[in-house]
Amino acid sequence: MTRRVEILRRAAEVFSRQGVANTSIEDIANEVGIKREGVYYYFRSREDILLEIVLPQSRTLLFNFSNIIESKRPVMERLHAAMRNHLESYDPGYVEMAVALREDHNLNGRGSGKAERKSADRKKQQELRRVWKDYTALWLRLVKEGQESGEFDAALDAKMVAFGILGMCNWLSRWYDPRKPVPIDEIVTTFFAMVSRGIGAPHDQGAEFAKLA
Amino acid sequence: MTRRVEILRRAAEVFSRQGVANTSIEDIANEVGIKREGVYYYFRSREDILLEIVLPQSRTLLFNFSNIIESKRPVMERLHAAMRNHLESYDPGYVEMAVALREDHNLNGRGSGKAERKSADRKKQQELRRVWKDYTALWLRLVKEGQESGEFDAALDAKMVAFGILGMCNWLSRWYDPRKPVPIDEIVTTFFAMVSRGIGAPHDQGAEFAKLA
């Protein structure tokens, strides 16, 4: 593990434990066991570190989801794969995602600092917002596709359904405790059961779930 | 509206707009159109203001939920009422709840200030944590009661079901936009449809929903 990667990993742990707003560069340096200057050698600011943690994770999440959506599998199977893809981001090794989802209001570019520094941060923030926007849009597309094919109940509002699923999954960032991990597989099974029955077209509720669970 | 209440209301708006971490007492004073000293006359700190916004809302949410749980109505009806109770906290008039749910990591007592001030804040923080803990415990109780009575599917993990429902509902704090409000009734209808079918016992899926929707 390079020093840069180590700083990112430790920073993610501190952020997750005490919140970005309550974390100083000094806290991060202490966690790594180096001086503040050692952190500044690699990163411009706390926001810079946060973005470097969150962006790669978010890009991967989106990339994998795109592949799932584009695959030719039945929509109920793609829903299952998409929920698994999202929930596995919370694997004990991935506290980063939890941080990301909990802290997005800290990424609005109001931090102090020189103009050029802010501008570099802003570009990354814009990319992050774009990634999340695309991710949400893809969820909406999956739901609508399922409604059009008759596998999902078309009487439900597609956008709210998408937000509902995202909410269930994203809320893990609040209750999931990496120190007392619940197997992600169990969460996927329970949440997929709830969602597949919850939004499945009335005539085949449960059937698809029984096949996949 | 007294000055004190006005400060709380305006502060909730600024918090909601730019995040607690990015809001200064000065921002709040500007929003009200007074000087910083005018804010400090009523409140000790930003955290104090946040707690004064969040605590009464949370107490009300818990109180109403207790009444719903204790009522003798069928469990599916109580689920519906409980989801409505929770979601109505996001009514455009209640940006406070959104703030509360988004910011709980800012309530961990690490703020600067005199010892007695911190101690007063800490008591309120403890109460808030207790209220939320009780609220979550009541949700778990509702789910288990439904499973025991045979109305909810007992094969699902009760705790994850409770967290799933809370996640759907709480995630509104991220996407609900008071400037472009979606009618809360529509959200209640969609989410209740998803959840009641999602966790209903396999034999009567949809039946109870059809009755209530």
Coordinates of C-alpha atoms in Angstrom, one line a residue:
Chain A
M1 CA 0.0 0.0 0.0
T2 CA 1.5 3.3 -1.0
R3 CA 1.5 6.2 1.4
R4 CA -1.1 8.0 -0.7
V5 CA -3.4 5.0 -0.6
E6 CA -2.9 4.6 3.1
I7 CA -3.9 8.2 3.8
L8 CA -7.0 7.7 1.8
R9 CA -7.9 4.5 3.5
R10 CA -7.3 5.9 7.0
A11 CA -9.1 9.1 6.2
A12 CA -12.2 7.1 5.1
E13 CA -12.1 5.4 8.5
V14 CA -11.9 8.6 10.5
F15 CA -14.6 10.3 8.3
S16 CA -16.9 7.3 8.8
R17 CA -16.3 7.3 12.5
Q18 CA -16.7 11.0 13.3
G19 CA -18.1 12.7 10.2
V20 CA -16.2 14.8 7.7
A21 CA -17.2 18.1 9.3
N22 CA -15.6 17.0 12.6
T23 CA -12.4 15.7 11.0
S24 CA -9.2 17.8 10.6
I25 CA -6.2 17.1 8.4
E26 CA -4.4 16.7 11.8
D27 CA -6.9 13.9 12.8
I28 CA -6.1 12.1 9.5
A29 CA -2.3 12.6 10.0
N30 CA -2.6 11.2 13.5
E31 CA -4.5 8.1 12.2
V32 CA -1.7 7.4 9.7
G33 CA 1.0 8.2 12.2
I34 CA 2.6 11.1 10.2
K35 CA 2.7 14.9 10.4
R36 CA 0.2 17.2 8.8
E37 CA 2.8 18.1 6.2
G38 CA 2.9 14.5 5.1
V39 CA -0.8 14.7 4.3
Y40 CA -0.5 18.0 2.4
Y41 CA 2.3 16.5 0.3
Y42 CA -0.4 14.3 -1.4
F43 CA -3.6 16.3 -1.0
R44 CA -4.7 19.9 -1.2
S45 CA -7.5 19.8 1.4
R46 CA -9.9 17.7 3.4
E47 CA -12.4 18.0 0.5
D48 CA -9.7 16.8 -1.9
I49 CA -9.2 13.7 0.2
L50 CA -13.0 13.1 0.4
L51 CA -13.4 13.4 -3.4
E52 CA -10.5 11.1 -4.0
I53 CA -12.2 8.5 -1.8
V54 CA -15.6 8.9 -3.3
L55 CA -15.1 9.4 -7.0
P56 CA -13.5 6.1 -7.9
Q57 CA -16.1 4.2 -5.9
S58 CA -18.9 6.0 -7.5
R59 CA -17.5 5.5 -11.0
T60 CA -17.2 1.8 -10.4
L61 CA -20.7 1.6 -9.0
L62 CA -22.1 3.4 -12.1
F63 CA -19.9 1.3 -14.5
N64 CA -21.1 -2.0 -13.1
F65 CA -24.7 -0.9 -13.0
S66 CA -24.5 0.2 -16.7
N67 CA -23.3 -3.3 -17.6
I68 CA -26.1 -4.9 -15.6
I69 CA -28.7 -2.7 -17.3
E70 CA -27.3 -3.4 -20.8
S71 CA -27.3 -7.1 -20.3
K72 CA -30.1 -9.0 -22.0
R73 CA -31.3 -10.7 -18.8
P74 CA -34.9 -10.5 -17.6
V75 CA -35.6 -7.2 -15.8
M76 CA -36.2 -9.0 -12.4
E77 CA -32.8 -10.6 -12.6
R78 CA -31.2 -7.2 -13.5
L79 CA -33.0 -5.7 -10.5
H80 CA -31.5 -8.4 -8.3
A81 CA -28.0 -7.8 -9.7
A82 CA -28.3 -4.0 -9.4
M83 CA -29.3 -4.2 -5.8
R84 CA -26.5 -6.6 -5.1
N85 CA -24.0 -4.3 -6.9
H86 CA -25.2 -1.3 -4.8
L87 CA -25.3 -3.1 -1.5
E88 CA -21.9 -4.8 -1.9
S89 CA -20.4 -1.3 -1.9
Y90 CA -21.0 -1.4 1.8
D91 CA -18.9 -4.5 2.3
P92 CA -16.8 -4.0 5.4
G93 CA -13.9 -3.1 3.1
Y94 CA -15.8 -0.2 1.6
V95 CA -16.6 2.3 4.3
E96 CA -15.8 4.8 1.7
M97 CA -19.2 4.5 0.1
A98 CA -20.9 5.1 3.4
V99 CA -18.9 8.2 3.8
A100 CA -19.8 9.4 0.3
L101 CA -23.5 9.0 0.8
R102 CA -23.5 10.5 4.2
E103 CA -21.5 13.6 3.4
D104 CA -22.6 14.9 0.0
H105 CA -23.6 18.3 1.4
N106 CA -20.0 18.8 2.3
L107 CA -19.1 18.7 -1.4
N108 CA -20.6 21.9 -2.4
G109 CA -17.5 23.9 -2.9
R110 CA -17.9 26.4 -0.1
G111 CA -14.7 25.4 1.6
S112 CA -12.0 28.0 2.1
G113 CA -8.8 28.1 0.1
K114 CA -7.2 29.6 -3.0
A115 CA -9.2 30.1 -6.1
E116 CA -7.3 27.5 -8.2
R117 CA -7.6 24.9 -5.5
K118 CA -11.3 25.5 -5.3
S119 CA -11.6 25.3 -9.0
A120 CA -9.9 21.8 -9.1
D121 CA -12.2 20.6 -6.3
R122 CA -15.1 22.0 -8.2
K123 CA -14.4 20.0 -11.3
K124 CA -14.3 16.8 -9.3
Q125 CA -17.5 17.8 -7.5
Q126 CA -19.2 18.3 -10.8
E127 CA -18.1 14.9 -12.0
L128 CA -19.3 13.3 -8.8
R129 CA -22.7 15.0 -9.1
R130 CA -22.9 13.9 -12.7
V131 CA -22.1 10.3 -11.8
W132 CA -24.8 10.2 -9.1
K133 CA -27.3 11.9 -11.5
D134 CA -26.5 9.2 -14.1
Y135 CA -26.8 6.5 -11.5
T136 CA -30.2 7.7 -10.4
A137 CA -31.3 8.1 -14.0
L138 CA -30.3 4.5 -14.8
W139 CA -32.4 3.3 -11.8
L140 CA -35.4 5.1 -13.2
R141 CA -34.8 3.5 -16.6
L142 CA -34.6 0.0 -15.1
V143 CA -38.0 0.6 -13.3
K144 CA -39.6 2.0 -16.4
E145 CA -38.3 -0.9 -18.5
G146 CA -39.8 -3.4 -16.0
Q147 CA -43.1 -1.6 -16.1
E148 CA -43.2 -1.5 -19.9
S149 CA -42.4 -5.2 -20.1
G150 CA -45.1 -6.0 -17.7
E151 CA -42.8 -7.5 -15.0
F152 CA -43.2 -4.5 -12.7
D153 CA -46.5 -2.9 -11.7
A154 CA -47.1 0.0 -14.0
A155 CA -49.6 1.6 -11.6
L156 CA -46.7 2.7 -9.3
D157 CA -44.9 6.0 -9.8
A158 CA -41.6 5.0 -11.4
K159 CA -39.6 7.8 -9.9
M160 CA -40.8 7.2 -6.4
V161 CA -40.1 3.5 -6.8
A162 CA -36.6 4.2 -7.8
F163 CA -36.1 6.6 -4.9
G164 CA -37.6 4.1 -2.6
I165 CA -35.2 1.4 -3.6
L166 CA -32.2 3.8 -3.4
G167 CA -33.4 4.9 0.0
M168 CA -33.5 1.4 1.4
C169 CA -30.0 0.7 0.0
N170 CA -28.4 4.0 0.8
W171 CA -29.7 4.1 4.4
L172 CA -27.2 1.3 5.2
S173 CA -24.7 4.2 5.4
R174 CA -26.5 5.1 8.7
W175 CA -27.0 1.7 10.4
Y176 CA -24.4 -0.6 8.9
D177 CA -21.6 -1.0 11.4
P178 CA -18.4 -2.4 9.9
R179 CA -17.4 -3.5 13.4
K180 CA -20.4 -5.7 13.7
P181 CA -21.1 -6.6 10.1
V182 CA -24.3 -8.3 8.9
P183 CA -23.6 -10.5 5.9
I184 CA -24.3 -8.4 2.8
D185 CA -25.9 -11.5 1.2
E186 CA -28.6 -11.5 3.9
I187 CA -29.3 -7.9 3.3
V188 CA -29.5 -8.4 -0.5
T189 CA -31.9 -11.4 0.0
T190 CA -34.3 -9.5 2.4
F191 CA -34.3 -6.2 0.4
F192 CA -34.7 -8.0 -2.9
A193 CA -37.6 -10.0 -1.5
M194 CA -39.3 -6.8 -0.3
V195 CA -38.7 -4.9 -3.5
S196 CA -39.5 -7.7 -6.0
R197 CA -42.8 -8.5 -4.3
G198 CA -43.4 -4.8 -3.6
I199 CA -43.1 -3.7 -7.2
G200 CA -43.7 -6.9 -9.1
A201 CA -46.7 -7.0 -11.4
P202 CA -49.7 -8.3 -9.3
H203 CA -50.0 -11.5 -11.3
D204 CA -46.6 -12.9 -10.8
Q205 CA -45.7 -11.6 -7.3
G206 CA -43.3 -13.8 -5.5
A207 CA -42.7 -16.2 -8.5
E208 CA -39.6 -14.5 -9.7
F209 CA -38.4 -14.0 -6.2
A210 CA -38.8 -17.7 -5.4
K211 CA -36.7 -18.5 -8.5
L212 CA -33.8 -16.1 -7.5
A213 CA -33.7 -16.2 -3.7
Chain B
M1 CA -43.9 34.4 15.6
T2 CA -41.5 35.3 18.3
R3 CA -37.9 36.2 17.5
R4 CA -36.7 33.0 19.0
V5 CA -39.0 30.9 16.8
E6 CA -38.1 33.0 13.8
I7 CA -34.4 32.3 14.3
L8 CA -35.2 28.5 14.5
R9 CA -37.3 28.5 11.4
R10 CA -34.7 30.5 9.3
A11 CA -31.9 28.4 10.6
A12 CA -33.7 25.3 9.5
E13 CA -34.0 26.7 6.1
V14 CA -30.3 27.6 5.8
F15 CA -29.2 24.2 7.3
S16 CA -31.4 22.5 4.8
R17 CA -30.0 24.5 1.9
Q18 CA -26.3 24.4 2.6
G19 CA -25.7 21.8 5.3
V20 CA -25.1 22.4 9.0
A21 CA -21.3 22.1 8.6
N22 CA -21.3 25.0 6.1
T23 CA -23.5 27.3 8.1
S24 CA -22.2 29.9 10.5
I25 CA -24.1 31.8 13.2
E26 CA -23.5 34.8 10.9
D27 CA -25.3 33.1 8.0
I28 CA -28.3 32.5 10.3
A29 CA -28.2 36.1 11.5
N30 CA -28.2 37.3 7.9
E31 CA -31.1 35.2 7.0
V32 CA -33.2 36.7 9.9
G33 CA -31.8 40.1 9.1
I34 CA -30.3 40.7 12.6
K35 CA -26.7 40.8 14.0
R36 CA -24.9 37.8 15.3
E37 CA -25.4 39.0 18.9
G38 CA -29.1 38.8 18.3
V39 CA -28.8 35.1 17.7
Y40 CA -26.4 34.5 20.6
Y41 CA -29.0 36.2 22.9
Y42 CA -31.3 33.2 22.4
F43 CA -28.9 30.3 21.6
R44 CA -25.5 29.2 22.8
S45 CA -24.2 27.7 19.6
R46 CA -25.0 26.4 16.2
E47 CA -25.4 22.9 17.7
D48 CA -27.9 24.4 20.3
I49 CA -30.0 25.7 17.5
L50 CA -29.9 22.4 15.6
L51 CA -31.0 20.5 18.7
E52 CA -33.8 23.0 19.4
I53 CA -35.1 22.4 15.8
V54 CA -34.7 18.6 15.9
L55 CA -35.8 17.6 19.4
P56 CA -39.4 18.8 19.4
Q57 CA -40.0 17.3 15.9
S58 CA -38.5 14.0 16.9
R59 CA -40.5 13.8 20.2
T60 CA -43.7 14.4 18.2
L61 CA -42.8 11.8 15.7
L62 CA -42.2 9.2 18.4
F63 CA -45.3 10.2 20.4
N64 CA -47.6 9.9 17.4
F65 CA -46.0 6.6 16.4
S66 CA -46.6 5.2 20.0
N67 CA -50.2 6.0 19.7
I68 CA -50.5 4.3 16.3
I69 CA -48.7 1.2 17.6
E70 CA -50.9 1.0 20.8
S71 CA -54.2 1.4 18.8
K72 CA -56.1 -1.8 18.4
R73 CA -56.3 -1.6 14.6
P74 CA -55.0 -4.4 12.3
V75 CA -51.3 -4.3 11.9
M76 CA -51.4 -3.5 8.1
E77 CA -53.5 -0.4 9.0
R78 CA -51.0 0.6 11.6
L79 CA -48.2 0.2 9.1
H80 CA -50.0 2.6 6.8
A81 CA -50.6 5.1 9.6
A82 CA -47.0 4.8 10.7
M83 CA -45.6 5.4 7.3
R84 CA -47.9 8.4 6.8
N85 CA -46.9 9.8 10.2
H86 CA -43.2 9.5 9.3
L87 CA -43.6 10.9 5.7
E88 CA -45.7 13.8 6.8
S89 CA -42.8 15.1 8.8
Y90 CA -41.4 16.1 5.4
D91 CA -44.3 18.3 4.6
P92 CA -42.9 21.5 3.0
G93 CA -43.5 23.1 6.4
Y94 CA -41.1 20.7 8.1
V95 CA -37.7 21.0 6.6
E96 CA -36.5 20.5 10.1
M97 CA -36.9 16.8 10.0
A98 CA -34.9 16.6 6.8
V99 CA -32.1 18.5 8.5
A100 CA -32.3 16.2 11.5
L101 CA -31.9 13.1 9.6
R102 CA -29.2 14.4 7.4
E103 CA -27.0 15.8 10.1
D104 CA -27.0 13.4 13.0
H105 CA -23.2 13.0 12.8
N106 CA -22.9 16.7 13.7
L107 CA -24.6 16.1 17.0
N108 CA -21.8 14.1 18.6
G109 CA -20.6 16.8 21.1
R110 CA -17.2 17.5 19.5
G111 CA -18.0 21.2 19.1
S112 CA -15.8 23.8 20.7
G113 CA -17.0 25.8 23.7
K114 CA -17.1 26.0 27.5
A115 CA -17.6 22.9 29.5
E116 CA -21.0 23.8 30.9
R117 CA -22.2 24.7 27.4
K118 CA -21.1 21.4 26.1
S119 CA -22.7 19.6 29.0
A120 CA -26.1 21.2 28.2
D121 CA -25.7 20.2 24.6
R122 CA -24.8 16.7 25.5
K123 CA -27.9 16.2 27.6
K124 CA -30.1 17.2 24.6
Q125 CA -28.0 15.0 22.3
Q126 CA -28.5 12.1 24.6
E127 CA -32.3 12.7 24.6
L128 CA -32.3 12.9 20.8
R129 CA -30.4 9.6 20.5
R130 CA -32.8 8.0 23.0
V131 CA -35.8 9.2 21.0
W132 CA -34.4 7.8 17.8
K133 CA -33.5 4.6 19.4
D134 CA -37.0 4.2 20.8
Y135 CA -38.4 5.1 17.4
T136 CA -36.4 2.4 15.7
A137 CA -37.3 -0.1 18.4
L138 CA -41.0 0.6 17.9
W139 CA -40.7 0.0 14.2
L140 CA -39.0 -3.4 14.9
R141 CA -41.9 -4.2 17.3
L142 CA -44.5 -3.4 14.6
V143 CA -42.8 -5.6 12.1
K144 CA -42.5 -8.5 14.6
E145 CA -46.2 -8.1 15.7
G146 CA -47.2 -8.3 12.0
Q147 CA -45.1 -11.5 11.6
E148 CA -46.5 -13.1 14.7
S149 CA -50.1 -12.3 13.7
G150 CA -49.4 -13.8 10.3
E151 CA -50.1 -10.6 8.4
F152 CA -46.4 -10.1 7.5
D153 CA -44.1 -12.7 6.0
A154 CA -42.2 -14.2 9.0
A155 CA -39.5 -15.5 6.7
L156 CA -38.0 -12.0 6.3
D157 CA -35.5 -10.7 8.8
A158 CA -37.6 -8.3 11.0
K159 CA -34.7 -5.9 11.7
M160 CA -33.7 -5.5 8.1
V161 CA -37.4 -5.0 7.1
A162 CA -37.6 -2.2 9.7
F163 CA -34.4 -0.6 8.5
G164 CA -35.6 -1.0 4.9
I165 CA -38.8 0.9 5.5
L166 CA -37.0 3.6 7.5
G167 CA -34.5 3.9 4.7
M168 CA -37.1 4.4 2.1
C169 CA -38.8 7.1 4.2
N170 CA -35.7 8.8 5.5
W171 CA -34.1 9.0 2.2
L172 CA -36.6 11.8 1.3
S173 CA -34.3 14.0 3.3
R174 CA -32.0 13.8 0.3
W175 CA -34.3 14.0 -2.7
Y176 CA -37.4 15.9 -1.4
D177 CA -37.2 19.5 -2.5
P178 CA -39.6 21.8 -0.6
R179 CA -39.3 24.2 -3.6
K180 CA -40.8 21.6 -6.0
P181 CA -42.9 19.6 -3.6
V182 CA -44.4 16.2 -4.6
P183 CA -47.7 15.7 -2.7
I184 CA -46.9 13.6 0.4
D185 CA -50.1 11.6 -0.2
E186 CA -48.6 10.3 -3.4
I187 CA -45.4 9.2 -1.7
V188 CA -47.4 7.5 1.1
T189 CA -49.5 5.7 -1.5
T190 CA -46.5 4.4 -3.5
F191 CA -44.3 3.5 -0.6
F192 CA -47.1 1.8 1.3
A193 CA -48.0 -0.2 -1.9
M194 CA -44.3 -1.3 -2.2
V195 CA -44.0 -2.2 1.5
S196 CA -47.4 -3.8 2.1
R197 CA -46.9 -6.1 -0.8
G198 CA -43.2 -6.5 -0.1
I199 CA -43.6 -7.7 3.4
G200 CA -47.2 -9.0 3.4
A201 CA -47.6 -12.7 4.1
P202 CA -47.6 -14.5 0.7
H203 CA -51.3 -15.5 0.9
D204 CA -52.9 -12.1 1.2
Q205 CA -50.5 -9.9 -0.7
G206 CA -52.2 -6.9 -2.2
A207 CA -55.5 -7.6 -0.5
E208 CA -55.0 -5.3 2.4
F209 CA -53.4 -2.7 0.2
A210 CA -56.3 -2.6 -2.1
K211 CA -58.5 -2.0 0.9
L212 CA -56.5 1.0 2.1
A213 CA -55.1 2.6 -1.0

